[in-house]
Amino acid sequence: MIKKIVYGLCLVFLAALFLSPQVYLYLIPKLSDFSSVLLNENTLKAITNTLFVSLTVAACCLLIGLPLAWLLTRTNLPYKSFFRSGFCLPYAIPPFVGAIGWIILANPTSGVLNQWLGLHLNIYSYAGLIWVETSFLFTFVLLTALTVLDQMDSSLEEAARLSGANGLRVFIDIALPLLKPAILSGFLLSFLATAASFGVPALIGGPARIYLMTTQIYTYQRMGTANGLQMSIAVSVILGIATLVLLYGTQLFFSSSKNYTVGGKTSRPSLVPLNGWKKPVTVFLSILLFIIFILPLCGVLLSALSAVQGSWTLSGLTLDNFDRVVFETEETARALRQSLFLGLGSALICTAFAFIFNYFIYRTKWFGRTFASVIASMPFSTPGTVLALAFILSFSRGFFGIGPSLYNTLFLILLAYIVKYMSLSIKTVGDGYQQIHPSLEEAARISGADWWTIMKTIYLPLLKTALIASMFLVFMPVISELTMTILLTGPGLETIGTLIFSLQEYSDMSGGGASVLSIIVVMFILILNFSLKFLSKGRYGL
Amino acid sequence: MSKVVFEKVGKKYLSTWAVKDIDLTIENGEFVSFLGPSGCGKTTTLRMIAGLEENSHGKIYFDSDVVSDPLIKSFMLPEKRNVGMVFQSYAVWPHMNVFDNIAYPLKLKKLKKEQIKADVEKMMSIVELSGLELRKSSELSGGQQQRVALARGLVMKPRILLLDEPLSNLDAKLREKMRKDIRKIQQDLKLTMVYVTHDQKEAFQMSDKVVVMNQGRIEQIGAPADIQKSPISEFVADFIRSGE
Ligand SMILES: Nc1ncnc2c1ncn2[C@@H]1O[C@H](COP(=O)(O)OP(=O)(O)OP(=O)(O)O)[C@@H](O)[C@H]1O
Ligand SMILES: [Mg+2]
């Protein structure tokens, strides 16, 4: 009985927070709004820009991610686990930090690389935007491909080698076809992530006057006029619906045709010797890793330590910026406090909900559970900008008119985070449930335990690692979230993400304040990541 | 076909020996079984013949050619060895149909289309799969997948065919039939085969020569009758007795 009530409450929670705000948003615009979007030069340009940039980024991600995945799993490349960790790490770093780094390195007036090496790089360009997005989003392709390659029964490839195929041929004839679903989803994920990104196009596209749909929505929304709001809603709906169609449409289309289960017992893969290529490939990968990951962070660090921004020298580095930003700016303390609160709050609530909710998914056959789990995961792929707008509209006059307005409160930001990142918890804890044999619960039940006791004494201890991992995995992106927060924030509601953004964009151009906070965030996230990896003995974390 | 010679071959992982001091000759046209308890090094030895594993010590010859000698850093890649292998998990490629699976080694040899077709059909009739050419591999039974794997290993006319517990996933009746079929094919085509099993009945029933292994070393080599009549050690005697 109590089980049924709890299940009902879960469904109500999902319907209220995960479904209705988005549905509400999608029902607002009239057809005429769409035609005015498509007739408007700016919005039309934003749409074509989004398509062009996202497609190019997704293609570049495949180009980098796939060969890397092959080198890291199938060859005798040296320092493999180091490279693997290094190339996966950008996944955990907020991309806007990379954007800040590249602006320092390659802005046309005072870029470090331009000054020191006499180059003429201009990050404020299509190429710059595409490069910075790619340097983070290739991890989507890499991670999906690595997962499949790690699980693939290696005898499939060994059989091909014994048939006379060399290493590359084996990859093309055997691994690549079996990777097809992973390639497709990696491509789609990086495409959608580019289209949904805000920080990078705002920081880099803004000065270059290259607007994507997300930055265009933000601009309209900030105008504060009725017409601006109308336009931002219409563009959001187009972006949101297009995402849904792409994501679920391709799944329907491809799930029927070619999906193989290629997992098998993991035997020892025999590695392809790189022979004479070993040295050049190692050198090349080191350089690539340096450029993608280390170099922009070095840029940020240099700027954080420089008293004068713009004329870069290694002499006279100082900690003054840290002193000023961390100890003498009251916004910083507030932002840190609020980000921590939001991070802990959403990590706890997401994990607790996933713990209960997944029980119904994996341990009952109750009506509506599959649909409910789709609803719970959907907001994760909804562009943050769209989700935030839906929350503003649904909550600004009470929840659809009921209760007090949550607009301009920390609570609304918390709700938005929970909805957006719930999917991470559900997936992590769900995998945990799948590894627990149902007989463990049955044994407890026979011993006379009721449901709540079973949850407490059987599942809670057995799922401990998964629950802890789930908290880390929600906490890490939340601590530096920008895309949604920038729309939901108000006076006094700074978070680390919005503070870095506003320091970079408006208030602290000459002081390196954004760089200081970026360094702190990156260190914090890296520490969290490695503690998670250590605590879970390598099962979670990058 | 050719003979395979192991000279003081060993394989060391970090600090543990998977196999050590293996001296062994597999004659042309022989059916040799590796027999022993789990973890004794059968698979490792087999994979060193295929080149899927590099021995860390000793030398391996095909006839008089060295194919692996870590001292002089000489190692022939698996794709160059012309060795066929049937895996325990079958390793039938799920994205190719039956015909394409079996034809794959021949396509890599760049044979003519007609030649490939003729060879594949002939091999399919030998393993009793005729008529299933266009079947998707995912729609095959375990026994049929096993036969596809066998045909794919045979069609390339390998110098030696390696089988790693090929029948362990089949039911008892099918296993009995496959044993007979494999032995018959070996004798008809005069093939050299190495067969890994931990089932002593299987080894003694099928082989010309049985290699009994224990903890990474060879305990005894001999014809089935000799080993059964005069086991060389307590271990071998126990191992034979436990199967009866
Ligand atoms: N990659 C590896 N790293 C460390 N030790 C290994 C590795 N591969 C195999 N071993 C060890 O080498 C020994 C021999 O393994 P092998 O797989 O050859 O045994 P086997 O006789 O085939 O056993 P089974 O009958 O269970 O298949 C085992 O003790 C195993 O633990
Ligand atoms: Mg084995």
Short mmCIF file of C-alpha atoms in Angstrom, two decimals, chain A residues 147-498:
data_model
loop_
_atom_site.label_atom_id
_atom_site.label_comp_id
_atom_site.label_asym_id
_atom_site.label_seq_id
_atom_site.Cartn_x
_atom_site.Cartn_y
_atom_site.Cartn_z
CA THR A 147 32.42 2.01 -23.81
CA VAL A 148 31.51 -0.15 -26.80
CA LEU A 149 35.11 -1.02 -27.67
CA ASP A 150 35.86 -2.00 -24.07
CA GLN A 151 32.89 -4.34 -23.96
CA MET A 152 33.23 -5.78 -27.43
CA ASP A 153 34.09 -9.47 -27.44
CA SER A 154 37.68 -9.30 -28.61
CA SER A 155 37.53 -12.67 -30.36
CA LEU A 156 35.39 -11.01 -33.05
CA GLU A 157 38.41 -8.97 -34.03
CA GLU A 158 40.94 -11.72 -33.43
CA ALA A 159 39.07 -13.97 -35.82
CA ALA A 160 39.46 -11.30 -38.48
CA ARG A 161 43.19 -10.95 -37.85
CA LEU A 162 43.67 -14.69 -38.22
CA SER A 163 41.70 -14.44 -41.46
CA GLY A 164 44.54 -12.27 -42.70
CA ALA A 165 43.36 -8.73 -41.96
CA ASN A 166 45.83 -6.22 -40.51
CA GLY A 167 44.98 -3.94 -37.59
CA LEU A 168 43.47 -1.11 -39.59
CA ARG A 169 41.49 -3.47 -41.84
CA VAL A 170 40.05 -5.17 -38.75
CA PHE A 171 38.91 -1.82 -37.42
CA ILE A 172 37.24 -0.92 -40.71
CA ASP A 173 35.65 -4.31 -41.42
CA ILE A 174 34.65 -5.46 -37.96
CA ALA A 175 34.79 -2.81 -35.24
CA LEU A 176 33.45 0.11 -37.25
CA PRO A 177 30.22 -1.62 -38.36
CA LEU A 178 29.65 -2.82 -34.82
CA LEU A 179 30.31 0.69 -33.56
CA LYS A 180 27.70 2.18 -35.87
CA PRO A 181 25.05 2.80 -33.21
CA ALA A 182 27.68 4.33 -30.92
CA ILE A 183 29.02 6.52 -33.72
CA LEU A 184 25.55 7.71 -34.53
CA SER A 185 24.70 8.53 -30.95
CA GLY A 186 28.07 10.22 -30.39
CA PHE A 187 27.51 12.34 -33.47
CA LEU A 188 23.99 13.21 -32.37
CA LEU A 189 25.06 14.01 -28.81
CA SER A 190 27.83 16.35 -29.87
CA PHE A 191 25.52 17.96 -32.44
CA LEU A 192 22.82 18.55 -29.84
CA ALA A 193 25.32 19.68 -27.23
CA THR A 194 26.65 22.33 -29.60
CA ALA A 195 23.16 23.51 -30.44
CA ALA A 196 22.35 23.69 -26.72
CA SER A 197 25.59 25.32 -25.61
CA PHE A 198 25.49 28.82 -24.27
CA GLY A 199 28.73 29.80 -22.56
CA VAL A 200 31.06 29.28 -25.51
CA PRO A 201 28.88 30.98 -28.16
CA ALA A 202 28.15 33.84 -25.76
CA LEU A 203 31.80 34.53 -24.91
CA ILE A 204 33.29 33.86 -28.33
CA GLY A 205 30.37 34.38 -30.69
CA GLY A 206 29.29 37.62 -29.04
CA PRO A 207 32.31 39.77 -29.99
CA ALA A 208 32.34 38.10 -33.41
CA ARG A 209 28.63 38.89 -33.88
CA ILE A 210 27.96 35.20 -34.49
CA TYR A 211 24.69 34.34 -32.78
CA LEU A 212 23.35 30.86 -32.19
CA MET A 213 19.78 30.14 -31.19
CA THR A 214 20.66 29.95 -27.49
CA THR A 215 22.44 33.30 -27.41
CA GLN A 216 19.67 34.82 -29.51
CA ILE A 217 17.04 33.57 -27.03
CA TYR A 218 19.08 35.11 -24.20
CA THR A 219 19.33 38.43 -26.01
CA TYR A 220 15.60 38.56 -26.68
CA GLN A 221 14.75 37.54 -23.15
CA ARG A 222 17.03 40.25 -21.73
CA MET A 223 15.30 42.91 -23.82
CA GLY A 224 12.42 42.64 -21.35
CA THR A 225 9.80 43.67 -23.88
CA ALA A 226 6.68 41.73 -24.77
CA ASN A 227 7.91 41.33 -28.31
CA GLY A 228 11.31 40.13 -27.10
CA LEU A 229 9.70 37.55 -24.86
CA GLN A 230 7.46 36.39 -27.69
CA MET A 231 10.45 35.92 -29.98
CA SER A 232 12.51 34.14 -27.33
CA ILE A 233 9.64 31.75 -26.69
CA ALA A 234 9.19 31.00 -30.39
CA VAL A 235 12.90 30.33 -30.96
CA SER A 236 13.02 28.17 -27.83
CA VAL A 237 10.12 26.08 -29.00
CA ILE A 238 11.78 25.51 -32.36
CA LEU A 239 15.02 24.50 -30.65
CA GLY A 240 13.28 22.29 -28.09
CA ILE A 241 11.05 20.48 -30.59
CA ALA A 242 13.91 20.00 -33.06
CA THR A 243 15.98 18.40 -30.30
CA LEU A 244 13.16 16.05 -29.31
CA VAL A 245 12.50 15.04 -32.90
CA LEU A 246 16.17 14.42 -33.63
CA LEU A 247 16.79 12.47 -30.45
CA TYR A 248 13.74 10.25 -30.33
CA GLY A 249 13.16 10.18 -34.07
CA THR A 250 16.58 8.75 -34.81
CA GLN A 251 16.18 6.25 -32.00
CA LEU A 252 12.93 4.95 -33.46
CA PHE A 253 14.39 4.93 -36.93
CA PHE A 254 17.59 3.10 -36.12
CA SER A 255 16.64 0.83 -33.24
CA SER A 256 14.66 -1.35 -35.66
CA SER A 257 17.44 -1.81 -38.19
CA LYS A 258 20.93 -2.57 -36.94
CA ASN A 259 21.67 -2.98 -33.31
CA TYR A 260 23.88 -5.85 -32.30
CA THR A 261 24.70 -6.99 -28.88
CA VAL A 262 28.42 -7.32 -29.18
CA GLY A 263 29.22 -7.67 -25.51
CA GLY A 264 30.79 -10.93 -24.52
CA LYS A 265 33.09 -12.25 -21.92
CA THR A 266 35.93 -9.80 -21.84
CA SER A 267 38.96 -11.66 -22.98
CA ARG A 268 42.36 -10.12 -23.48
CA PRO A 269 42.43 -8.06 -26.65
CA SER A 270 45.56 -8.64 -28.67
CA LEU A 271 47.02 -5.26 -29.48
CA VAL A 272 47.98 -3.98 -32.89
CA PRO A 273 51.66 -3.03 -32.91
CA LEU A 274 52.25 0.52 -34.14
CA ASN A 275 55.87 -0.33 -34.98
CA GLY A 276 57.52 2.65 -36.65
CA TRP A 277 54.44 4.77 -36.01
CA LYS A 278 54.72 4.42 -32.27
CA LYS A 279 56.94 7.46 -31.68
CA PRO A 280 55.25 9.85 -34.13
CA VAL A 281 51.79 8.88 -32.84
CA THR A 282 52.83 9.33 -29.22
CA VAL A 283 54.34 12.72 -29.96
CA PHE A 284 51.29 13.76 -31.94
CA LEU A 285 48.88 12.72 -29.17
CA SER A 286 50.95 14.53 -26.56
CA ILE A 287 50.81 17.70 -28.63
CA LEU A 288 47.09 17.27 -29.23
CA LEU A 289 46.43 16.73 -25.53
CA PHE A 290 48.53 19.75 -24.73
CA ILE A 291 46.67 21.98 -27.16
CA ILE A 292 43.20 20.73 -26.28
CA PHE A 293 43.48 20.56 -22.53
CA ILE A 294 46.65 22.03 -21.01
CA LEU A 295 47.19 25.10 -23.15
CA PRO A 296 43.87 26.86 -22.47
CA LEU A 297 44.23 26.13 -18.76
CA CYS A 298 47.74 27.61 -18.88
CA GLY A 299 46.23 30.70 -20.49
CA VAL A 300 43.69 31.00 -17.71
CA LEU A 301 46.41 30.50 -15.10
CA LEU A 302 48.66 33.12 -16.68
CA SER A 303 45.84 35.63 -16.68
CA ALA A 304 44.92 34.80 -13.09
CA LEU A 305 48.51 35.50 -12.03
CA SER A 306 49.08 38.62 -14.13
CA ALA A 307 48.69 42.05 -12.57
CA VAL A 308 48.18 43.65 -15.96
CA GLN A 309 45.99 41.85 -18.46
CA GLY A 310 46.90 42.15 -22.08
CA SER A 311 50.66 42.61 -22.02
CA TRP A 312 51.79 39.16 -21.06
CA THR A 313 55.08 38.40 -19.36
CA LEU A 314 56.23 35.65 -17.07
CA SER A 315 58.00 38.08 -14.79
CA GLY A 316 56.05 39.80 -12.08
CA LEU A 317 53.44 37.12 -11.58
CA THR A 318 51.43 37.80 -8.48
CA LEU A 319 48.65 36.42 -6.33
CA ASP A 320 47.02 39.84 -6.01
CA ASN A 321 44.12 38.81 -8.23
CA PHE A 322 43.32 35.85 -6.00
CA ASP A 323 43.48 38.08 -2.97
CA ARG A 324 41.18 40.67 -4.49
CA VAL A 325 38.61 38.28 -5.97
CA VAL A 326 38.43 35.70 -3.22
CA PHE A 327 38.75 37.84 -0.11
CA GLU A 328 37.79 41.35 -1.07
CA THR A 329 34.77 40.81 -3.28
CA GLU A 330 31.59 40.07 -1.41
CA GLU A 331 29.90 38.52 -4.48
CA THR A 332 32.49 35.76 -4.51
CA ALA A 333 31.69 34.49 -1.05
CA ARG A 334 27.99 34.63 -1.81
CA ALA A 335 28.41 32.85 -5.14
CA LEU A 336 30.51 30.10 -3.57
CA ARG A 337 28.00 29.61 -0.78
CA GLN A 338 25.02 29.52 -3.10
CA SER A 339 26.69 27.21 -5.62
CA LEU A 340 27.61 24.82 -2.84
CA PHE A 341 24.06 24.90 -1.52
CA LEU A 342 22.63 24.29 -4.99
CA GLY A 343 25.15 21.53 -5.69
CA LEU A 344 24.55 19.68 -2.45
CA GLY A 345 20.80 20.20 -2.61
CA SER A 346 20.37 18.90 -6.12
CA ALA A 347 22.83 16.03 -5.59
CA LEU A 348 20.92 14.85 -2.53
CA ILE A 349 17.45 15.25 -3.95
CA CYS A 350 18.28 13.69 -7.33
CA THR A 351 19.95 10.72 -5.66
CA ALA A 352 17.17 10.19 -3.13
CA PHE A 353 14.52 10.33 -5.84
CA ALA A 354 16.50 8.00 -8.11
CA PHE A 355 16.92 5.53 -5.24
CA ILE A 356 13.16 5.25 -4.71
CA PHE A 357 12.04 5.70 -8.30
CA ASN A 358 14.41 3.10 -9.78
CA TYR A 359 12.97 0.53 -7.41
CA PHE A 360 9.68 0.80 -9.26
CA ILE A 361 11.43 0.72 -12.62
CA TYR A 362 13.52 -2.39 -12.00
CA ARG A 363 11.59 -4.28 -9.33
CA THR A 364 7.94 -3.89 -10.30
CA LYS A 365 5.93 -4.29 -13.45
CA TRP A 366 3.65 -1.40 -12.68
CA PHE A 367 1.78 0.56 -15.26
CA GLY A 368 3.46 3.63 -16.72
CA ARG A 369 6.96 2.98 -15.38
CA THR A 370 8.69 2.93 -18.78
CA PHE A 371 7.01 6.16 -19.84
CA ALA A 372 7.83 7.70 -16.47
CA SER A 373 11.52 6.88 -16.85
CA VAL A 374 11.59 8.45 -20.30
CA ILE A 375 9.99 11.61 -18.87
CA ALA A 376 12.50 11.69 -16.04
CA SER A 377 15.45 11.51 -18.43
CA MET A 378 14.13 13.81 -21.14
CA PRO A 379 15.09 17.19 -19.62
CA PHE A 380 18.74 16.14 -19.68
CA SER A 381 18.74 16.40 -23.45
CA THR A 382 16.49 19.45 -23.55
CA PRO A 383 18.66 22.53 -24.16
CA GLY A 384 19.17 24.30 -20.83
CA THR A 385 18.06 27.60 -22.29
CA VAL A 386 14.71 26.12 -23.30
CA LEU A 387 14.24 24.42 -19.96
CA ALA A 388 15.02 27.61 -18.04
CA LEU A 389 12.55 29.61 -20.08
CA ALA A 390 9.87 26.98 -19.47
CA PHE A 391 10.53 27.25 -15.73
CA ILE A 392 10.37 31.03 -15.75
CA LEU A 393 7.03 30.98 -17.53
CA SER A 394 5.52 28.23 -15.39
CA PHE A 395 6.65 29.60 -12.04
CA SER A 396 6.70 33.37 -12.36
CA ARG A 397 3.09 33.77 -11.19
CA GLY A 398 3.16 30.93 -8.67
CA PHE A 399 3.14 27.40 -10.04
CA PHE A 400 0.67 27.96 -12.88
CA GLY A 401 -1.04 30.58 -10.72
CA ILE A 402 -0.92 28.58 -7.47
CA GLY A 403 1.15 29.74 -4.52
CA PRO A 404 3.85 32.39 -4.34
CA SER A 405 6.03 33.36 -7.27
CA LEU A 406 9.33 31.55 -7.31
CA TYR A 407 10.82 33.82 -9.92
CA ASN A 408 14.09 35.35 -8.72
CA THR A 409 14.57 32.82 -5.96
CA LEU A 410 17.32 30.30 -5.36
CA PHE A 411 14.60 27.69 -5.03
CA LEU A 412 13.62 27.95 -8.68
CA ILE A 413 17.24 27.49 -9.71
CA LEU A 414 17.42 24.42 -7.49
CA LEU A 415 14.29 22.95 -9.09
CA ALA A 416 15.68 23.55 -12.57
CA TYR A 417 18.96 21.79 -11.66
CA ILE A 418 17.12 18.83 -10.22
CA VAL A 419 15.02 18.43 -13.32
CA LYS A 420 17.95 18.86 -15.70
CA TYR A 421 20.40 16.49 -14.01
CA MET A 422 18.00 13.87 -12.65
CA SER A 423 18.88 11.64 -15.60
CA LEU A 424 22.46 11.22 -14.36
CA SER A 425 21.23 9.90 -11.01
CA ILE A 426 18.61 7.66 -12.54
CA LYS A 427 21.15 6.09 -14.85
CA THR A 428 23.85 5.57 -12.24
CA VAL A 429 21.55 4.20 -9.55
CA GLY A 430 19.59 2.19 -12.14
CA ASP A 431 22.76 0.40 -13.26
CA GLY A 432 23.33 -0.39 -9.60
CA TYR A 433 19.86 -1.93 -9.23
CA GLN A 434 20.41 -4.11 -12.28
CA GLN A 435 23.41 -5.71 -10.67
CA ILE A 436 21.52 -6.76 -7.55
CA HIS A 437 19.86 -10.09 -7.92
CA PRO A 438 16.14 -10.00 -7.01
CA SER A 439 16.61 -13.06 -4.80
CA LEU A 440 18.30 -10.83 -2.20
CA GLU A 441 15.08 -8.91 -1.74
CA GLU A 442 12.99 -12.06 -1.83
CA ALA A 443 15.08 -13.59 0.93
CA ALA A 444 14.51 -10.50 3.08
CA ARG A 445 10.82 -10.53 2.38
CA ILE A 446 10.53 -14.19 3.40
CA SER A 447 12.25 -13.23 6.63
CA GLY A 448 9.36 -10.85 7.26
CA ALA A 449 10.75 -7.45 6.23
CA ASP A 450 8.31 -4.88 4.87
CA TRP A 451 9.10 -2.69 1.88
CA TRP A 452 10.57 0.22 3.75
CA THR A 453 12.80 -2.07 5.81
CA ILE A 454 13.98 -3.77 2.62
CA MET A 455 14.86 -0.42 1.09
CA LYS A 456 16.78 0.55 4.22
CA THR A 457 18.52 -2.69 5.08
CA ILE A 458 19.05 -4.34 1.69
CA TYR A 459 19.15 -1.80 -1.12
CA LEU A 460 20.64 1.18 0.69
CA PRO A 461 23.83 -0.64 1.76
CA LEU A 462 24.16 -2.59 -1.49
CA LEU A 463 23.75 0.54 -3.60
CA LYS A 464 26.10 2.63 -1.50
CA THR A 465 28.76 3.11 -4.16
CA ALA A 466 26.21 3.90 -6.86
CA LEU A 467 24.46 6.42 -4.63
CA ILE A 468 27.69 8.18 -3.74
CA ALA A 469 28.72 8.22 -7.39
CA SER A 470 25.34 9.64 -8.32
CA MET A 471 25.84 12.54 -5.91
CA PHE A 472 29.26 13.32 -7.33
CA LEU A 473 28.01 13.10 -10.89
CA VAL A 474 25.20 15.59 -10.24
CA PHE A 475 27.29 17.88 -8.08
CA MET A 476 30.09 18.32 -10.61
CA PRO A 477 28.12 19.89 -13.50
CA VAL A 478 25.83 21.81 -11.13
CA ILE A 479 28.67 23.59 -9.33
CA SER A 480 29.55 25.51 -12.49
CA GLU A 481 26.22 25.51 -14.37
CA LEU A 482 25.77 28.60 -16.53
CA THR A 483 23.26 28.02 -19.35
CA MET A 484 20.13 27.82 -17.21
CA THR A 485 21.33 29.93 -14.33
CA ILE A 486 22.04 32.94 -16.49
CA LEU A 487 18.31 33.12 -17.32
CA LEU A 488 17.03 32.22 -13.87
CA THR A 489 19.37 34.39 -11.85
CA GLY A 490 18.48 37.73 -10.36
CA PRO A 491 19.91 40.33 -8.00
CA GLY A 492 21.86 38.65 -5.22
CA LEU A 493 21.50 35.21 -6.78
CA GLU A 494 25.03 34.80 -8.14
CA THR A 495 26.47 31.36 -8.61
CA ILE A 496 30.05 30.60 -9.52
CA GLY A 497 29.02 30.16 -13.17
CA THR A 498 27.18 33.46 -13.50
#
